[in-house]
Coordinates of N, CA and C in Angstrom, one line a residue:
I1170 N 140.7 -44.5 25.5 CA 141.6 -45.8 25.8 C 141.4 -46.8 24.8
T1171 N 140.6 -46.7 23.7 CA 140.5 -47.3 22.5 C 141.9 -47.2 21.7
A1172 N 142.3 -46.0 21.7 CA 143.5 -45.6 20.8 C 144.6 -46.3 21.5
V1173 N 144.7 -46.2 22.7 CA 145.7 -46.9 23.5 C 145.8 -48.4 23.2
I1174 N 144.7 -49.2 23.3 CA 144.6 -50.4 23.0 C 145.1 -50.8 21.6
A1175 N 144.5 -49.8 20.6 CA 145.0 -50.1 19.3 C 146.4 -49.9 19.0
V1176 N 147.0 -49.1 19.8 CA 148.6 -48.9 19.6 C 149.1 -50.1 20.3
F1177 N 148.8 -50.5 21.3 CA 149.5 -51.7 22.1 C 149.3 -52.8 21.1
Y1178 N 148.2 -53.0 20.5 CA 147.9 -54.2 19.5 C 148.9 -54.0 18.3
L1179 N 148.9 -52.9 17.9 CA 149.9 -52.7 16.7 C 151.4 -53.0 17.0
V1180 N 151.9 -52.4 18.1 CA 153.2 -52.7 18.7 C 153.4 -54.1 19.0
W1181 N 152.4 -54.7 19.7 CA 152.8 -56.0 20.1 C 152.8 -57.1 19.0
V1182 N 151.9 -56.8 18.1 CA 152.0 -57.7 16.9 C 153.2 -57.4 16.0
A1183 N 153.6 -56.3 15.7 CA 154.7 -55.7 14.9 C 156.0 -56.5 15.4
L1184 N 156.0 -56.3 16.8 CA 157.4 -56.7 17.4 C 157.4 -58.4 17.7
A1185 N 156.3 -59.0 17.4 CA 156.2 -60.3 17.7 C 157.3 -61.2 17.4
V1186 N 158.1 -60.9 16.3 CA 159.3 -61.9 15.9 C 160.4 -61.1 15.9
A1187 N 160.5 -60.0 16.4 CA 161.9 -59.3 16.8 C 162.9 -59.9 17.4
T1188 N 162.6 -60.7 18.5 CA 163.8 -61.5 19.0 C 164.3 -62.6 18.4
P1189 N 163.5 -63.5 17.6 CA 164.1 -64.5 16.7 C 165.1 -63.7 15.6
A1190 N 164.4 -62.5 15.1 CA 165.2 -61.9 14.0 C 166.6 -61.3 14.6
L1191 N 166.5 -60.8 15.8 CA 167.9 -60.5 16.6 C 168.7 -61.6 16.6
M1192 N 168.2 -62.7 17.3 CA 169.1 -63.9 17.6 C 169.6 -64.8 16.5
L1193 N 168.6 -65.0 15.5 CA 168.9 -65.9 14.5 C 169.7 -65.4 13.5
E1194 N 169.2 -64.2 13.1 CA 169.9 -63.3 11.9 C 171.1 -62.6 12.2
K1195 N 171.5 -62.3 13.9 CA 172.4 -61.6 14.2 C 172.3 -60.3 13.7
Q1196 N 171.3 -59.6 13.9 CA 171.1 -58.3 13.4 C 171.3 -57.2 14.7
P1197 N 171.5 -55.9 14.4 CA 171.4 -55.1 15.4 C 169.8 -54.9 15.9
V1198 N 169.6 -54.4 17.0 CA 168.3 -54.3 17.6 C 167.2 -53.6 16.7
L1199 N 167.7 -52.3 16.2 CA 166.8 -51.4 15.3 C 166.4 -52.2 14.0
K1200 N 167.4 -52.9 13.5 CA 167.2 -53.7 12.3 C 166.4 -54.8 12.5
A1201 N 166.4 -55.6 13.6 CA 165.6 -56.8 14.0 C 164.3 -56.3 14.0
I1202 N 164.0 -55.1 14.7 CA 162.6 -54.6 14.8 C 162.1 -54.2 13.5
G1203 N 162.8 -53.7 12.5 CA 162.3 -53.3 11.3 C 162.0 -54.7 10.4
R1204 N 163.0 -55.6 10.7 CA 162.6 -56.9 10.1 C 161.4 -57.6 10.6
S1205 N 161.1 -57.5 11.9 CA 160.0 -58.1 12.6 C 158.6 -57.2 11.9
W1206 N 158.8 -56.1 11.7 CA 157.6 -55.2 11.2 C 157.4 -55.7 9.7
R1207 N 158.4 -55.8 9.0 CA 158.1 -56.4 7.5 C 157.6 -57.8 7.4
L1208 N 158.3 -58.7 8.3 CA 157.8 -60.0 8.1 C 156.3 -60.2 8.5
V1209 N 155.8 -59.3 9.5 CA 154.5 -59.5 10.0 C 153.5 -58.7 9.0
R1210 N 154.0 -57.9 8.2 CA 153.0 -57.0 7.5 C 152.2 -58.1 6.7
G1211 N 150.9 -57.9 6.7 CA 149.8 -58.7 5.9 C 149.4 -59.7 6.6
S1212 N 150.0 -60.2 7.7 CA 149.6 -61.4 8.5 C 149.4 -61.0 10.0
R1213 N 149.0 -59.8 10.2 CA 148.8 -59.2 11.4 C 147.8 -60.0 12.4
W1214 N 146.6 -60.3 11.9 CA 145.6 -60.9 12.4 C 145.9 -62.3 13.0
R1215 N 146.6 -63.2 11.9 CA 147.2 -64.4 12.3 C 148.1 -64.4 13.3
V1216 N 149.1 -63.5 13.4 CA 150.1 -63.3 14.2 C 149.5 -63.0 15.7
F1217 N 148.5 -62.0 15.8 CA 147.9 -61.7 16.9 C 147.2 -62.8 17.4
F1218 N 146.4 -63.7 16.8 CA 145.7 -64.7 17.5 C 146.6 -65.8 18.0
V1219 N 147.7 -66.1 17.0 CA 148.6 -67.1 17.5 C 149.3 -66.5 18.9
N1220 N 149.6 -65.2 19.0 CA 150.3 -64.8 20.3 C 149.2 -64.9 21.4
L1221 N 148.0 -64.4 21.2 CA 146.8 -64.5 22.0 C 146.7 -65.9 22.6
L1222 N 146.7 -66.9 21.7 CA 146.4 -68.3 22.2 C 147.5 -68.6 23.0
A1223 N 148.8 -68.4 22.4 CA 150.0 -68.8 23.3 C 149.9 -68.1 24.7
F1224 N 149.7 -66.8 24.7 CA 149.5 -66.1 26.1 C 148.4 -66.8 27.0
I1225 N 147.5 -67.2 26.5 CA 146.3 -67.7 27.2 C 146.7 -69.2 27.7
I1226 N 147.2 -69.8 26.9 CA 147.7 -71.1 27.3 C 148.8 -71.2 28.4
T1227 N 149.7 -70.2 28.2 CA 151.0 -70.3 29.3 C 150.3 -69.7 30.4
F1228 N 149.4 -68.7 30.4 CA 148.9 -68.2 31.6 C 147.9 -69.3 32.4
V1229 N 147.3 -70.0 31.8 CA 146.5 -71.1 32.4 C 147.4 -72.1 33.1
I1230 N 148.3 -72.5 32.3 CA 149.2 -73.6 32.7 C 150.1 -73.1 33.9
A1231 N 150.7 -71.8 33.9 CA 151.5 -71.3 34.9 C 150.6 -71.1 36.2
N1232 N 149.2 -70.7 36.0 CA 148.5 -70.7 37.3 C 148.1 -72.0 38.0
I1233 N 147.9 -73.0 37.0 CA 147.5 -74.4 37.5 C 148.8 -74.9 38.2
V1234 N 150.0 -74.7 37.8 CA 151.2 -75.1 38.6 C 151.4 -74.4 39.8
A1235 N 151.1 -73.1 39.7 CA 151.4 -72.2 41.0 C 150.3 -72.2 42.1
A1236 N 149.2 -72.7 41.6 CA 148.0 -72.8 42.6 C 148.3 -73.6 43.9
P1237 N 148.9 -74.7 43.6 CA 149.0 -75.7 45.1 C 150.1 -74.7 45.9
F1238 N 151.0 -74.2 45.4 CA 152.0 -73.3 46.2 C 151.3 -72.2 46.8
Q1239 N 150.4 -71.5 46.1 CA 149.8 -70.5 46.7 C 148.7 -70.7 47.8
L1240 N 148.1 -71.8 47.7 CA 147.3 -72.4 48.7 C 148.1 -72.8 49.9
F1241 N 149.1 -73.4 49.8 CA 150.0 -73.8 50.9 C 150.8 -72.7 51.6
G1242 N 151.0 -71.6 50.7 CA 151.7 -70.3 51.1 C 150.8 -69.3 51.8
G1243 N 149.9 -69.7 52.4 CA 149.0 -68.9 53.0 C 147.7 -68.5 52.5
G1244 N 147.5 -68.9 51.1 CA 146.2 -68.6 50.6 C 145.1 -69.6 51.0
F1245 N 145.4 -70.7 51.5 CA 144.3 -71.6 52.1 C 143.6 -71.0 53.2
E1246 N 144.3 -70.3 54.0 CA 143.7 -69.8 55.2 C 142.7 -68.7 54.8
S1247 N 143.2 -67.7 53.9 CA 142.4 -66.5 53.5 C 141.2 -67.1 52.6
F1248 N 141.5 -68.3 51.8 CA 140.3 -68.9 51.1 C 139.2 -69.2 52.0
L1249 N 139.6 -70.0 53.2 CA 138.5 -70.4 54.2 C 137.8 -69.3 54.8
D1250 N 138.6 -68.3 55.4 CA 138.0 -67.3 56.1 C 138.8 -65.9 55.5
P1251 N 138.1 -65.1 54.7 CA 138.8 -64.0 54.1 C 138.9 -62.7 55.2
A1252 N 138.1 -62.8 56.4 CA 138.4 -61.9 57.4 C 139.6 -62.2 58.2
A1253 N 140.2 -63.4 58.1 CA 141.3 -64.0 58.9 C 142.7 -63.5 58.2
A1254 N 142.4 -63.1 57.0 CA 143.7 -62.8 56.3 C 144.8 -61.8 57.0
S1255 N 146.0 -62.1 56.9 CA 146.9 -61.4 57.7 C 148.1 -61.2 56.9
E1256 N 149.1 -60.6 57.3 CA 150.2 -60.4 56.5 C 151.0 -61.6 56.4
P1257 N 151.6 -61.7 55.2 CA 152.2 -63.0 54.9 C 153.7 -63.1 55.6
T1258 N 154.0 -64.3 56.0 CA 155.2 -64.4 56.6 C 156.3 -64.6 55.6
L1259 N 157.6 -64.8 55.9 CA 158.6 -64.8 54.8 C 158.5 -66.2 54.3
L1260 N 158.3 -67.2 55.1 CA 158.2 -68.6 54.7 C 157.0 -68.7 53.5
E1261 N 155.9 -68.1 53.7 CA 154.7 -68.0 52.8 C 155.0 -67.3 51.5
L1262 N 155.9 -66.3 51.6 CA 156.2 -65.5 50.4 C 157.2 -66.4 49.7
I1263 N 158.2 -67.0 50.5 CA 159.0 -67.9 49.5 C 158.3 -69.1 48.9
I1264 N 157.2 -69.6 49.6 CA 156.5 -70.7 48.8 C 156.0 -70.2 47.7
V1265 N 155.2 -69.0 47.7 CA 154.5 -68.4 46.8 C 155.2 -68.1 45.7
S1266 N 156.4 -67.4 45.8 CA 157.3 -67.3 44.8 C 157.9 -68.4 44.2
L1267 N 158.4 -69.5 44.9 CA 158.8 -70.7 44.4 C 157.8 -71.4 43.2
G1268 N 156.5 -71.4 43.7 CA 155.4 -71.7 42.8 C 155.5 -70.9 41.4
G1269 N 155.6 -69.5 41.5 CA 155.6 -68.7 40.3 C 156.8 -69.1 39.4
V1270 N 158.0 -69.4 40.1 CA 159.2 -69.5 39.4 C 159.1 -70.9 38.7
I1271 N 158.4 -71.9 39.3 CA 158.2 -73.3 38.8 C 157.3 -73.2 37.6
G1272 N 156.3 -72.3 37.7 CA 155.4 -72.2 36.5 C 155.9 -71.6 35.4
S1273 N 156.8 -70.6 35.7 CA 157.6 -69.9 34.6 C 158.6 -70.7 33.9
M1274 N 159.2 -71.6 34.7 CA 160.2 -72.5 34.0 C 159.5 -73.6 33.1
I1275 N 158.2 -73.8 33.4 CA 157.5 -74.8 32.5 C 157.0 -74.2 31.2
T1276 N 156.4 -72.8 31.5 CA 155.7 -72.2 30.4 C 156.6 -71.3 29.6
L1277 N 157.7 -70.6 29.9 CA 158.6 -70.0 29.2 C 159.2 -70.6 27.9
P1278 N 159.7 -71.8 28.0 CA 160.3 -72.5 26.8 C 159.1 -72.8 25.8
F1279 N 157.9 -72.9 26.1 CA 156.8 -73.2 25.3 C 156.5 -72.0 24.6
S1280 N 156.4 -70.8 25.3 CA 156.2 -69.4 24.7 C 157.4 -69.1 23.7
A1281 N 158.5 -69.3 24.2 CA 159.6 -69.0 23.2 C 159.8 -69.9 21.9
A1282 N 159.4 -71.2 22.1 CA 159.2 -72.0 21.0 C 157.9 -71.6 20.0
I1283 N 157.1 -71.3 20.5 CA 155.9 -70.6 19.7 C 156.3 -69.4 19.0
T1284 N 157.2 -68.6 19.5 CA 157.5 -67.3 18.9 C 158.7 -67.8 17.8
V1285 N 159.5 -68.8 18.0 CA 160.4 -69.2 16.9 C 159.5 -69.8 15.8
L1286 N 158.7 -70.5 16.2 CA 157.8 -71.4 15.1 C 157.1 -70.3 14.2
L1287 N 156.7 -69.3 14.8 CA 155.9 -68.2 14.1 C 156.9 -67.5 13.2
Y1288 N 158.2 -67.3 13.7 CA 159.1 -66.6 12.8 C 159.5 -67.4 11.6
V1289 N 159.6 -68.7 11.8 CA 160.0 -69.6 10.9 C 158.8 -69.7 9.9
D1290 N 157.6 -69.8 10.3 CA 156.5 -69.8 9.5 C 156.4 -68.6 8.6
L1291 N 156.6 -67.4 9.2 CA 156.5 -66.2 8.3 C 157.6 -66.0 7.3
R1292 N 158.8 -66.6 7.7 CA 159.8 -66.7 6.6 C 159.6 -67.6 5.7
I1293 N 158.9 -68.8 5.8 CA 158.5 -69.8 4.9 C 157.5 -69.1 4.0
R1294 N 156.6 -68.5 4.5 CA 155.5 -67.9 3.6 C 156.0 -66.7 2.8
R1295 N 156.9 -65.9 3.2 CA 157.2 -64.7 2.6 C 158.4 -64.9 1.7
E1296 N 159.5 -65.8 2.3 CA 160.7 -65.7 1.5 C 161.2 -67.3 1.0
G1297 N 160.3 -68.2 0.9 CA 160.8 -69.7 0.7 C 161.7 -70.1 1.4
M1298 N 161.8 -70.0 2.8 CA 162.8 -70.4 3.5 C 162.9 -72.0 3.6
D1299 N 161.7 -72.7 3.3 CA 161.7 -74.1 3.4 C 162.5 -74.8 2.1
I1300 N 162.5 -73.9 1.1 CA 163.6 -74.5 0.0 C 165.0 -74.3 0.4
E1301 N 165.3 -73.2 1.0 CA 166.8 -73.0 1.6 C 167.1 -74.0 2.6
L1302 N 166.0 -74.4 3.4 CA 166.4 -75.4 4.5 C 166.6 -76.8 4.0
A1303 N 165.6 -77.1 3.0 CA 165.9 -78.4 2.3 C 167.1 -78.6 1.7
R1304 N 167.6 -77.5 0.9 CA 168.7 -77.3 0.3 C 170.0 -77.7 1.2
A1305 N 169.9 -76.8 2.3 CA 171.0 -76.8 3.2 C 171.0 -78.5 3.8
A1306 N 169.8 -79.0 3.8 CA 169.9 -80.5 4.3 C 170.2 -81.5 3.2
G1307 N 170.4 -81.0 2.2 CA 170.8 -81.9 1.1 C 169.7 -82.7 0.5
V1308 N 168.5 -82.3 0.7 CA 167.3 -82.8 -0.1 C 166.8 -82.0 -1.1
T1309 N 166.7 -82.9 -2.2 CA 166.3 -82.1 -3.5 C 164.6 -82.1 -3.6
L1310 N 164.2 -81.1 -3.9 CA 162.7 -81.2 -3.8 C 162.2 -81.0 -5.4
P1311 N 161.1 -81.6 -5.6 CA 160.6 -81.8 -7.2 C 160.0 -80.4 -7.5
G1312 N 160.6 -79.9 -8.6 CA 160.0 -78.7 -9.0 C 160.9 -77.4 -8.5
A1313 N 161.8 -77.7 -7.7 CA 162.7 -76.6 -7.0 C 163.7 -76.4 -8.0
P1314 N 164.1 -75.1 -8.1 CA 165.2 -74.6 -9.0 C 166.5 -75.3 -8.4
Q1315 N 167.3 -75.9 -9.3 CA 168.5 -76.6 -9.1 C 169.6 -75.5 -9.1
T1316 N 170.6 -75.8 -8.2 CA 171.8 -75.0 -8.1 C 172.7 -75.0 -9.3
A1317 N 173.4 -74.1 -9.6 CA 174.5 -74.2 -10.8 C 175.5 -75.1 -10.4
P1318 N 176.1 -75.9 -11.2 CA 177.1 -76.8 -11.1 C 178.5 -75.9 -10.4
T1319 N 179.3 -76.4 -9.7 CA 180.4 -75.8 -9.1 C 181.5 -75.8 -10.2
A1320 N 182.5 -74.9 -10.0 CA 183.5 -74.7 -10.9 C 184.4 -75.8 -11.2
Q1321 N 184.5 -76.9 -10.3 CA 185.3 -78.0 -10.5 C 184.5 -79.1 -11.4
A1322 N 183.2 -79.1 -11.4 CA 182.6 -80.0 -12.1 C 182.1 -79.5 -13.6
A1323 N 182.6 -78.1 -13.9 CA 182.3 -77.5 -15.0 C 183.3 -78.2 -16.0
P1324 N 182.9 -78.5 -17.4 CA 184.0 -78.9 -18.2 C 184.8 -77.8 -18.8
Q1325 N 185.9 -78.1 -19.0 CA 187.0 -77.0 -19.5 C 186.6 -76.6 -20.9
P1326 N 186.8 -75.3 -21.2 CA 186.5 -74.7 -22.5 C 187.3 -75.5 -23.7
G1327 N 186.7 -75.8 -24.7 CA 187.3 -76.4 -25.9 C 187.3 -77.9 -25.8
A1328 N 187.1 -78.6 -24.5 CA 187.2 -79.9 -24.3 C 186.2 -80.7 -25.1
Q1329 N 186.4 -82.0 -25.4 CA 185.2 -82.7 -26.1 C 184.5 -83.4 -25.1
P1330 N 183.3 -83.7 -25.3 CA 182.3 -84.2 -24.2 C 182.8 -85.8 -24.2
G1331 N 183.1 -86.2 -22.8 CA 183.4 -87.6 -22.6 C 184.8 -87.9 -22.6
A1332 N 185.7 -86.7 -22.9 CA 187.3 -87.0 -22.9 C 187.5 -86.7 -21.6
P1333 N 188.6 -87.4 -21.0 CA 189.3 -86.9 -19.7 C 189.7 -85.5 -19.6
Q1334 N 189.5 -84.9 -18.6 CA 189.7 -83.5 -18.2 C 191.0 -83.6 -17.6
P1335 N 191.9 -82.5 -18.1 CA 193.1 -82.4 -17.4 C 192.9 -81.9 -15.9
G1336 N 193.7 -82.6 -15.2 CA 193.6 -82.1 -13.7 C 194.8 -81.3 -13.2
P1337 N 194.9 -81.2 -11.9 CA 196.0 -80.7 -11.6 C 197.3 -81.4 -11.5
P1338 N 198.5 -80.9 -11.8 CA 199.7 -81.8 -11.9 C 200.0 -82.5 -10.9
T1339 N 200.2 -83.9 -10.9 CA 200.7 -84.8 -9.7 C 202.1 -85.0 -9.8
N1340 N 202.7 -85.2 -8.6 CA 203.9 -85.6 -8.3 C 204.1 -87.1 -8.4
G1341 N 204.6 -87.5 -9.4 CA 204.9 -88.9 -9.1 C 205.2 -89.6 -10.4

C-alpha cells in the first residue's frame, strides 16, 4: 500500500499544473502533461503542500456550507436517534444534494485560482515570466534587459547623427 501511496503522490504532484498549461498555453493534452512534469520538477514538496493545504481548506469550507443542508435533509433525525434512521425521501436527497452543489460552487473557484497561481509561480521561478509580464504591461524594470529598437527607430545606414531621416514619399 505504501507503493500505491507513493505513486499517487508522484502523479498528483506531477500533474498539478497540467490544466493551466493546457488552457493557457493552448497545448495538446500530452504536451501539457509533460509541461506540468517539467515545471514541477525540483519543487515537488512545495507543490504537494500547497495542493494539500488547498484541498483541506476547500474540504472544510464545503462541509461547513453543506452541513445545514445535511441536517435539514434528514440528518438531524439520525443525529438525535441513530436507531431511527430510515431511507431518505426524495425531498431529503434533493436538499442534501443542493447543499453539496452550493458548497462546490463556493470552493471550486478558490481551488482553480490556487492551481493557476501555483502555475504562474512556477513559471516565474523557472522562466522569468515576471519580466515578460512586466514588459507586456509596458513597465520597465530596473536591471532588466531592454528590448532592441524597432526597425522604424533605427537610423538609416550612412546617415549622420542628428540629421533628418528620409521618410516615405508623401503626396502633396
